[in-house]
mmCIF file of C-alpha atoms in Angstrom:
data_model
loop_
_atom_site.group_PDB
_atom_site.id
_atom_site.type_symbol
_atom_site.label_atom_id
_atom_site.label_comp_id
_atom_site.label_asym_id
_atom_site.label_seq_id
_atom_site.Cartn_x
_atom_site.Cartn_y
_atom_site.Cartn_z
ATOM 1 C CA ASP A 1445 90.874 4.275 20.858
ATOM 2 C CA VAL A 1446 89.051 7.468 21.775
ATOM 3 C CA GLN A 1447 85.389 6.768 22.416
ATOM 4 C CA LEU A 1448 84.155 10.120 23.698
ATOM 5 C CA VAL A 1449 85.072 13.478 22.188
ATOM 6 C CA GLU A 1450 83.863 16.692 23.797
ATOM 7 C CA SER A 1451 83.513 20.077 22.148
ATOM 8 C CA GLY A 1452 81.833 23.413 22.708
ATOM 9 C CA GLY A 1453 83.905 24.820 25.528
ATOM 10 C CA ALA A 1454 84.713 28.523 25.327
ATOM 11 C CA SER A 1455 85.248 31.719 27.264
ATOM 12 C CA VAL A 1456 81.998 33.559 27.966
ATOM 13 C CA GLN A 1457 80.737 36.341 30.157
ATOM 14 C CA ALA A 1458 78.650 35.692 33.224
ATOM 15 C CA GLY A 1459 75.003 35.264 32.324
ATOM 16 C CA GLY A 1460 75.838 33.757 28.951
ATOM 17 C CA SER A 1461 75.121 30.319 27.551
ATOM 18 C CA LEU A 1462 77.075 27.442 26.070
ATOM 19 C CA ARG A 1463 76.170 24.041 24.729
ATOM 20 C CA LEU A 1464 78.697 21.276 25.175
ATOM 21 C CA SER A 1465 78.619 18.252 22.910
ATOM 22 C CA CYS A 1466 80.057 14.785 23.373
ATOM 23 C CA VAL A 1467 80.207 12.358 20.472
ATOM 24 C CA LEU A 1468 80.156 8.714 21.519
ATOM 25 C CA SER A 1469 81.800 5.961 19.489
ATOM 26 C CA GLY A 1470 82.660 2.313 19.872
ATOM 27 C CA ASN A 1471 81.428 0.606 23.041
ATOM 28 C CA ALA A 1472 80.517 3.939 24.638
ATOM 29 C CA ARG A 1473 77.591 4.344 22.263
ATOM 30 C CA SER A 1474 75.687 1.483 23.859
ATOM 31 C CA ARG A 1475 76.071 2.672 27.437
ATOM 32 C CA ASN A 1476 72.832 3.879 29.019
ATOM 33 C CA CYS A 1477 74.389 6.116 31.652
ATOM 34 C CA VAL A 1478 76.010 9.274 30.327
ATOM 35 C CA GLY A 1479 77.128 12.298 32.250
ATOM 36 C CA TRP A 1480 79.057 15.512 32.482
ATOM 37 C CA PHE A 1481 81.645 16.186 35.141
ATOM 38 C CA ARG A 1482 83.909 19.125 35.842
ATOM 39 C CA GLN A 1483 87.140 19.878 37.585
ATOM 40 C CA ALA A 1484 88.394 23.317 38.488
ATOM 41 C CA PRO A 1485 92.079 23.959 39.277
ATOM 42 C CA GLY A 1486 92.928 22.767 42.758
ATOM 43 C CA LYS A 1487 89.564 21.105 43.251
ATOM 44 C CA GLU A 1488 88.257 17.575 43.007
ATOM 45 C CA ARG A 1489 86.226 16.418 40.056
ATOM 46 C CA GLU A 1490 82.489 16.728 40.634
ATOM 47 C CA GLY A 1491 79.418 15.392 38.922
ATOM 48 C CA VAL A 1492 77.409 18.042 37.100
ATOM 49 C CA ALA A 1493 74.632 16.041 35.452
ATOM 50 C CA THR A 1494 73.915 12.440 34.525
ATOM 51 C CA LEU A 1495 71.265 10.780 32.438
ATOM 52 C CA ASP A 1496 70.379 7.110 32.702
ATOM 53 C CA SER A 1497 68.290 6.329 29.655
ATOM 54 C CA GLY A 1498 67.859 2.758 30.876
ATOM 55 C CA VAL A 1499 65.585 3.925 33.691
ATOM 56 C CA GLY A 1500 64.784 7.450 32.564
ATOM 57 C CA ARG A 1501 66.455 9.271 35.441
ATOM 58 C CA THR A 1502 68.556 12.406 35.558
ATOM 59 C CA TYR A 1503 70.778 13.890 38.215
ATOM 60 C CA TYR A 1504 71.870 17.507 38.588
ATOM 61 C CA ARG A 1505 74.086 18.892 41.266
ATOM 62 C CA ASP A 1506 72.277 21.532 43.286
ATOM 63 C CA SER A 1507 74.362 24.447 42.014
ATOM 64 C CA VAL A 1508 73.322 23.871 38.384
ATOM 65 C CA LYS A 1509 69.673 22.909 38.813
ATOM 66 C CA GLY A 1510 67.454 25.128 36.690
ATOM 67 C CA ARG A 1511 70.420 26.364 34.636
ATOM 68 C CA PHE A 1512 71.899 23.246 33.001
ATOM 69 C CA THR A 1513 70.145 20.561 30.958
ATOM 70 C CA ILE A 1514 71.585 17.211 29.882
ATOM 71 C CA SER A 1515 70.200 15.448 26.844
ATOM 72 C CA ARG A 1516 71.069 12.668 24.443
ATOM 73 C CA ASP A 1517 70.474 12.211 20.727
ATOM 74 C CA ASN A 1518 70.941 8.532 19.956
ATOM 75 C CA ALA A 1519 70.616 9.100 16.217
ATOM 76 C CA LYS A 1520 73.678 11.332 16.373
ATOM 77 C CA ASN A 1521 75.429 9.368 19.141
ATOM 78 C CA THR A 1522 75.803 12.655 20.952
ATOM 79 C CA VAL A 1523 75.273 13.845 24.509
ATOM 80 C CA TYR A 1524 74.675 17.530 25.184
ATOM 81 C CA LEU A 1525 74.948 19.837 28.139
ATOM 82 C CA GLN A 1526 73.052 23.083 27.691
ATOM 83 C CA MET A 1527 74.393 25.621 30.145
ATOM 84 C CA ASP A 1528 72.495 28.854 30.725
ATOM 85 C CA SER A 1529 72.948 31.728 33.164
ATOM 86 C CA LEU A 1530 76.591 30.828 33.533
ATOM 87 C CA LYS A 1531 78.477 31.981 36.600
ATOM 88 C CA PRO A 1532 82.209 32.424 37.226
ATOM 89 C CA GLU A 1533 82.076 29.439 39.586
ATOM 90 C CA ASP A 1534 81.124 27.262 36.600
ATOM 91 C CA THR A 1535 84.646 27.733 35.251
ATOM 92 C CA ALA A 1536 86.283 24.320 34.904
ATOM 93 C CA MET A 1537 87.362 21.587 32.544
ATOM 94 C CA TYR A 1538 84.241 19.662 31.605
ATOM 95 C CA TYR A 1539 84.387 15.948 30.917
ATOM 96 C CA CYS A 1540 81.898 13.603 29.323
ATOM 97 C CA ALA A 1541 81.610 10.019 30.539
ATOM 98 C CA ALA A 1542 79.564 6.891 29.861
ATOM 99 C CA GLU A 1543 78.862 3.589 31.594
ATOM 100 C CA GLY A 1544 76.150 0.961 31.874
ATOM 101 C CA SER A 1545 72.985 1.627 33.882
ATOM 102 C CA GLY A 1546 73.301 1.460 37.652
ATOM 103 C CA ALA A 1547 72.314 3.050 40.935
ATOM 104 C CA TYR A 1548 75.469 5.180 40.937
ATOM 105 C CA CYS A 1549 74.273 6.966 37.794
ATOM 106 C CA ALA A 1550 71.291 8.447 39.593
ATOM 107 C CA LEU A 1551 73.725 9.714 42.223
ATOM 108 C CA GLY A 1552 75.789 11.600 39.670
ATOM 109 C CA SER A 1553 78.666 9.166 39.451
ATOM 110 C CA ILE A 1554 80.390 7.251 36.678
ATOM 111 C CA ARG A 1555 83.287 4.957 37.393
ATOM 112 C CA ASN A 1556 86.783 5.349 36.041
ATOM 113 C CA PRO A 1557 88.149 3.143 33.275
ATOM 114 C CA PRO A 1558 87.932 0.336 32.496
ATOM 115 C CA LEU A 1559 84.312 0.268 33.737
ATOM 116 C CA GLY A 1560 83.542 3.790 32.540
ATOM 117 C CA TYR A 1561 84.515 5.650 29.388
ATOM 118 C CA TRP A 1562 85.842 9.185 29.670
ATOM 119 C CA GLY A 1563 86.658 11.962 27.258
ATOM 120 C CA GLN A 1564 89.605 14.327 27.287
ATOM 121 C CA GLY A 1565 87.646 17.385 28.356
ATOM 122 C CA THR A 1566 86.695 20.813 27.065
ATOM 123 C CA GLN A 1567 87.469 24.062 28.883
ATOM 124 C CA VAL A 1568 84.726 26.421 30.018
ATOM 125 C CA THR A 1569 85.746 29.824 31.359
ATOM 126 C CA VAL A 1570 83.191 32.284 32.705
ATOM 127 C CA SER A 1571 84.258 35.816 33.593
#
């Protein structure tokens, strides 16, 4: 069963903005650590931003600090990634993930299944 569904990816010009959404369902809804990750062609997956609502901590990779904002709306079971001042190097497939609270969350990491829940991804292209 699919427990995370991303949306909002698109092709935009440099300097533009996008807001990605990730709807959580099933067991993923109760996980305190949520995050966004990305993978560009030929590169390894990297953590973009995480939010641990269990301890109130966020993580942003240096290259997106001041431009991206992660948030969570528990009433809508949705996690967002607001992306502003987009750059061509932000081009990648973006994935949403969720797991229980832990030290790794503050370091921008969420484990693979079965410990973590992952979505199928949404493509962001910046030109």
